[in-house]
Amino acid sequence: MLFLGSDTGPERALVEAAGWRFVGLAAAPVKRSPQALARAAGSAMTGVARATRILRSFRPNAVVVTGGYAGVAAGLAAVALGIPLVLEEPNAVPGRATRLLAPFARVITTALVGPRTRLPKGKTVRAGFPIRPETTQGSVDVARERWNLSPDRLTLLVTGGSQGARTLNQATLAGLSLWSNAGIQVLHGAGKALHEETVAAAPSEVEGYRLLPYIEAMADAYAVADLVVCRGGASTLC
């Protein structure tokens, strides 16, 4: 098995930590300004060329795309090489990558019912969303020791995912004193990209506040939390 993903995203560290091979592809978000469109087009061409070389060498039986700009490059390379393409769409509304690659896919799997009405009939099936079993097997005791949390306080978990969510971070900081005075401790995953600005804006001392750039041990975080405030991402909700 081989994983392809963005050169700049968090997936490389996660994949390699799990012991799998990872190859980074150039990818840039598509925005409306001419400069951004030019950068995105250049990154897409570079990504497709690199993905084509990698897939030609690796010779996979199938390519599975879960979305993202790097996924588009891998998907187009698979189509060019005649490798069966499978799309996995977890969201309620199909993303750009899925919509672009849908005509070329052999199979499209969805987690929800809604996307099936927006995707090609005859190749789209609802298969649910894959969840790691260990996600539901966290330990309250391990979480309390890991993050120095008190067993006598309610725990609020705030997470915006790996990229974070600025609105959630700002709202969390605004409510810290109220929650602390009410006996609530906060475990806050601000996101790697937003961590430094959140640290700079956070009060210097608030009892029971734990600020992290990224929460890798999500199973333990879920286990210790009495309430979770999060973005409505597909994998988080599932």
Tab-separated table of C-alpha atoms in Angstrom, residues 47-157:
chain	number	residue	atom	x	y	z
A	47	GLY	CA	1.301	16.952	-9.047
A	48	VAL	CA	-0.205	14.958	-11.918
A	49	ALA	CA	3.202	14.457	-13.526
A	50	ARG	CA	4.737	13.214	-10.282
A	51	ALA	CA	1.743	11.000	-9.472
A	52	THR	CA	1.924	9.468	-12.952
A	53	ARG	CA	5.577	8.544	-12.460
A	54	ILE	CA	4.902	7.094	-9.025
A	55	LEU	CA	1.875	5.051	-10.096
A	56	ARG	CA	3.616	3.756	-13.206
A	57	SER	CA	6.422	2.478	-10.976
A	58	PHE	CA	4.242	1.204	-8.116
A	59	ARG	CA	1.639	-0.444	-10.416
A	60	PRO	CA	-1.322	-0.514	-7.999
A	61	ASN	CA	-4.473	-2.546	-8.629
A	62	ALA	CA	-6.611	0.491	-7.793
A	63	VAL	CA	-6.346	4.093	-6.646
A	64	VAL	CA	-8.665	5.308	-3.870
A	65	VAL	CA	-9.188	9.074	-3.603
A	66	THR	CA	-10.690	10.585	-0.457
A	67	GLY	CA	-10.714	14.198	-1.671
A	68	GLY	CA	-8.312	17.104	-1.576
A	69	TYR	CA	-6.231	18.789	-4.246
A	70	ALA	CA	-3.503	16.159	-4.068
A	71	GLY	CA	-6.213	13.541	-4.525
A	72	VAL	CA	-7.205	15.134	-7.825
A	73	ALA	CA	-3.636	14.773	-9.094
A	74	ALA	CA	-3.518	11.114	-8.078
A	75	GLY	CA	-6.951	10.479	-9.599
A	76	LEU	CA	-6.099	12.069	-12.945
A	77	ALA	CA	-2.863	10.095	-13.067
A	78	ALA	CA	-4.800	6.871	-12.434
A	79	VAL	CA	-7.216	7.697	-15.254
A	80	ALA	CA	-4.355	8.434	-17.641
A	81	LEU	CA	-2.721	5.081	-16.822
A	82	GLY	CA	-5.963	3.080	-16.988
A	83	ILE	CA	-5.883	2.160	-13.286
A	84	PRO	CA	-9.330	1.628	-11.688
A	85	LEU	CA	-10.344	4.695	-9.689
A	86	VAL	CA	-12.454	4.573	-6.518
A	87	LEU	CA	-13.762	7.732	-4.827
A	88	GLU	CA	-14.673	7.912	-1.139
A	89	GLU	CA	-16.955	10.860	-0.329
A	90	PRO	CA	-17.784	11.313	3.374
A	91	ASN	CA	-19.456	14.713	3.176
A	92	ALA	CA	-23.119	15.636	2.815
A	93	VAL	CA	-22.270	17.704	-0.276
A	94	PRO	CA	-19.680	16.233	-2.669
A	95	GLY	CA	-16.440	18.180	-2.718
A	96	ARG	CA	-14.696	19.568	-5.787
A	97	ALA	CA	-12.338	16.618	-6.070
A	98	THR	CA	-15.208	14.134	-6.136
A	99	ARG	CA	-17.248	16.145	-8.626
A	100	LEU	CA	-14.274	16.511	-10.955
A	101	LEU	CA	-13.255	12.853	-10.874
A	102	ALA	CA	-16.752	11.287	-10.675
A	103	PRO	CA	-17.166	10.720	-14.454
A	104	PHE	CA	-13.968	8.639	-14.516
A	105	ALA	CA	-14.499	6.566	-11.341
A	106	ARG	CA	-15.408	2.887	-11.323
A	107	VAL	CA	-17.089	3.181	-7.916
A	108	ILE	CA	-18.026	6.095	-5.644
A	109	THR	CA	-18.766	5.337	-1.997
A	110	THR	CA	-20.628	7.758	0.272
A	111	ALA	CA	-21.149	7.930	4.025
A	112	LEU	CA	-24.554	9.608	3.763
A	113	VAL	CA	-27.636	9.330	1.579
A	114	GLY	CA	-27.670	12.874	0.190
A	115	PRO	CA	-24.594	12.817	-2.083
A	116	ARG	CA	-26.012	9.946	-4.146
A	117	THR	CA	-28.491	12.337	-5.780
A	118	ARG	CA	-25.617	14.600	-6.918
A	119	LEU	CA	-23.328	11.899	-8.298
A	120	PRO	CA	-23.533	9.539	-11.306
A	121	LYS	CA	-26.143	6.820	-10.880
A	122	GLY	CA	-25.128	3.194	-11.218
A	123	LYS	CA	-21.683	3.658	-9.699
A	124	THR	CA	-22.488	5.365	-6.381
A	125	VAL	CA	-23.146	3.274	-3.270
A	126	ARG	CA	-23.635	4.176	0.357
A	127	ALA	CA	-20.952	2.308	2.296
A	128	GLY	CA	-20.720	4.349	5.498
A	129	PHE	CA	-17.539	5.868	6.841
A	130	PRO	CA	-14.543	3.832	8.072
A	131	ILE	CA	-13.815	4.404	11.756
A	132	ARG	CA	-10.806	2.977	13.570
A	133	PRO	CA	-11.994	0.670	16.392
A	134	GLU	CA	-9.537	2.253	18.824
A	135	THR	CA	-11.329	5.603	18.449
A	136	THR	CA	-13.973	4.338	20.878
A	137	GLN	CA	-11.505	2.667	23.234
A	138	GLY	CA	-9.914	5.656	24.944
A	139	SER	CA	-9.032	5.809	28.623
A	140	VAL	CA	-10.222	8.484	31.035
A	141	ASP	CA	-7.335	7.766	33.412
A	142	VAL	CA	-4.735	7.965	30.634
A	143	ALA	CA	-6.238	11.248	29.411
A	144	ARG	CA	-6.174	12.813	32.865
A	145	GLU	CA	-2.546	11.839	33.343
A	146	ARG	CA	-1.518	12.851	29.812
A	147	TRP	CA	-2.992	16.355	30.045
A	148	ASN	CA	-2.937	16.861	33.809
A	149	LEU	CA	-6.728	17.096	34.059
A	150	SER	CA	-8.595	17.095	37.344
A	151	PRO	CA	-11.074	14.283	38.100
A	152	ASP	CA	-13.155	16.791	40.068
A	153	ARG	CA	-13.938	19.094	37.125
A	154	LEU	CA	-16.182	18.685	34.098
A	155	THR	CA	-14.153	18.570	30.876
A	156	LEU	CA	-14.918	20.518	27.697
A	157	LEU	CA	-13.115	19.346	24.556
